[in-house]
């Protein structure tokens, strides 16, 4: 059991964003083993789920190496502001789904990793009904 | 605690039981063996331990092993030492850089949306754009032709041998009877190919024109359908379709599943004649539903919008012709597009004061 908790909080309560809008929020890491983190990667990305193989594309990516982590203390919430793209918009189809999320990946000693993500919706697309 | 390596693995949802590093380790051993074999082969050629007739030509074999093993090891190390997100970010940067170098353009402002370039480069006669027909049937026809030729040539060679044995007075009846199903299969490929060519070329050209492109959700557009030929039509209809397409691996096969999520009839007419000198033409309207998903494309998944013209002529089987259209997101205003393409706009992590 790894004694680390990741918190990603988005400022919008309903977690719905329009294309071109800013995604704002903050992330933090706490727990007794917070100083064991060797590197961290924060990304905003979309990925597909459903019947097909998973496709994934990163819209925003930042890596914090060991040196930067010692400067940045993740116990204090770290704010972010990212302009979202116009596509692809979130979609709940029958065999294809497009999901957006903000994801934080922590790299620990001995090749261990912890990942946490906060999903959100981009756009107002609704599943089209068969006529 | 002793290390236990389970012999059998199970897939539990998104995760698998078993040791995670065992698969990559096996791959690494395989690539290392290929690399060593290749290096050994090249070394033996260079020191003259083996002297084949064409050393440079024979050298291709160990060189390819060396290259395949080396690249495999590098890719494996890259995959095991980096996260999915980092790999995606690097791929995105490389694609953006390639686009900038190739065309001097800024990266595509609408990621995962197909470009409309192949639609808007062909002006229509009555409306703004003439839609290109979906090319997949042509590729299928080409594939069918190649299979038909290869199969029948192979079977033909065996049939020639069998006939030769019969003519020389030494018939091989077992081989003769074994050839029957292969000959029948060859005839079947000829019939299927002939039917496909007949349908593709026999019915006259179908032309579709649209008033504007790209299209947006909640938008109405005009559509011109034109059908040429000298045909006695039983029925003709035009539908707009939105379909999801997912490609996935099942065992060693790659399968594609298509699911239609929207289908709306735009035009239908029964029992009429089309004259050779006067192609049938009709103008109609179509609506993209409100809040509908835009066109989307990624390596294994897509959401496609299509206009489909289908019909049945007397003494013909049903034909169907597909014309892809592109639906773009509604929020894409010119101001927003400019803002998205502007690299000076804040798209970075910015600490808030």
Tab-separated table of N, CA and C in Angstrom, chain A residues 1-4 6 33 36-41 63 104-115, chain B residues 20-21 80-81 83:
chain	number	residue	atom	x	y	z
A	1	UNK	N	0.852	-1.197	0.000
A	1	UNK	CA	0.000	0.000	0.000
A	1	UNK	C	0.893	1.255	0.000
A	2	UNK	N	0.645	2.151	-0.925
A	2	UNK	CA	1.465	3.354	-1.021
A	2	UNK	C	0.749	4.492	-0.285
A	3	UNK	N	1.438	5.145	0.591
A	3	UNK	CA	0.821	6.193	1.409
A	3	UNK	C	0.816	7.542	0.740
A	4	UNK	N	0.135	7.616	-0.409
A	4	UNK	CA	0.050	8.881	-1.144
A	4	UNK	C	-1.376	9.086	-1.642
A	6	UNK	N	-3.689	11.558	-4.227
A	6	UNK	CA	-3.667	12.607	-5.257
A	6	UNK	C	-5.033	13.276	-5.272
A	33	UNK	N	4.245	9.551	2.511
A	33	UNK	CA	5.372	9.260	1.610
A	33	UNK	C	5.506	10.288	0.489
A	36	UNK	N	8.788	10.797	-1.464
A	36	UNK	CA	9.394	9.708	-2.246
A	36	UNK	C	9.138	9.863	-3.746
A	37	UNK	N	8.313	10.846	-4.104
A	37	UNK	CA	7.965	11.019	-5.525
A	37	UNK	C	9.207	11.451	-6.312
A	38	UNK	N	9.521	10.711	-7.370
A	38	UNK	CA	10.719	11.021	-8.161
A	38	UNK	C	10.409	11.941	-9.336
A	39	UNK	N	9.221	11.777	-9.906
A	39	UNK	CA	8.804	12.630	-11.021
A	39	UNK	C	7.293	12.610	-11.084
A	40	UNK	N	6.744	13.625	-11.747
A	40	UNK	CA	5.289	13.689	-11.903
A	40	UNK	C	4.969	14.195	-13.300
A	41	UNK	N	3.855	13.711	-13.836
A	41	UNK	CA	3.418	14.186	-15.155
A	41	UNK	C	1.966	14.621	-15.050
A	63	UNK	N	5.937	17.766	-17.485
A	63	UNK	CA	6.622	16.804	-16.625
A	63	UNK	C	7.426	17.549	-15.571
A	104	UNK	N	-2.944	13.049	-13.378
A	104	UNK	CA	-1.642	13.226	-12.722
A	104	UNK	C	-1.039	11.847	-12.482
A	105	UNK	N	0.185	11.678	-12.966
A	105	UNK	CA	0.886	10.402	-12.801
A	105	UNK	C	2.136	10.641	-11.956
A	106	UNK	N	2.263	9.894	-10.885
A	106	UNK	CA	3.430	10.028	-10.009
A	106	UNK	C	4.353	8.832	-10.186
A	107	UNK	N	5.628	9.105	-10.312
A	107	UNK	CA	6.628	8.037	-10.451
A	107	UNK	C	7.346	7.875	-9.111
A	108	UNK	N	7.341	6.642	-8.619
A	108	UNK	CA	7.898	6.347	-7.296
A	108	UNK	C	9.127	5.449	-7.439
A	109	UNK	N	9.848	5.226	-6.350
A	109	UNK	CA	11.008	4.330	-6.442
A	109	UNK	C	10.598	2.912	-6.876
A	110	UNK	N	11.516	2.152	-7.388
A	110	UNK	CA	11.352	0.764	-7.840
A	110	UNK	C	10.315	0.627	-8.959
A	111	UNK	N	10.220	1.666	-9.802
A	111	UNK	CA	9.343	1.592	-10.973
A	111	UNK	C	7.853	1.645	-10.683
A	112	UNK	N	7.492	1.971	-9.446
A	112	UNK	CA	6.062	2.050	-9.111
A	112	UNK	C	5.458	3.362	-9.624
A	113	UNK	N	4.190	3.321	-9.951
A	113	UNK	CA	3.497	4.516	-10.445
A	113	UNK	C	2.125	4.607	-9.802
A	114	UNK	N	1.656	5.833	-9.615
A	114	UNK	CA	0.259	6.038	-9.186
A	114	UNK	C	-0.361	7.024	-10.166
A	115	UNK	N	-1.566	6.725	-10.590
A	115	UNK	CA	-2.270	7.601	-11.538
A	115	UNK	C	-3.619	7.977	-10.949
B	20	UNK	N	3.492	-8.517	-14.841
B	20	UNK	CA	3.442	-7.497	-15.871
B	20	UNK	C	4.704	-7.466	-16.729
B	21	UNK	N	5.846	-7.787	-16.082
B	21	UNK	CA	7.108	-7.626	-16.795
B	21	UNK	C	7.483	-8.840	-17.644
B	80	UNK	N	8.831	1.022	-22.210
B	80	UNK	CA	8.829	0.642	-20.796
B	80	UNK	C	9.298	1.768	-19.886
B	81	UNK	N	10.012	2.759	-20.443
B	81	UNK	CA	10.520	3.847	-19.597
B	81	UNK	C	9.689	5.116	-19.664
B	83	UNK	N	5.646	7.076	-20.063
B	83	UNK	CA	4.199	6.908	-19.879
B	83	UNK	C	3.483	7.099	-21.207
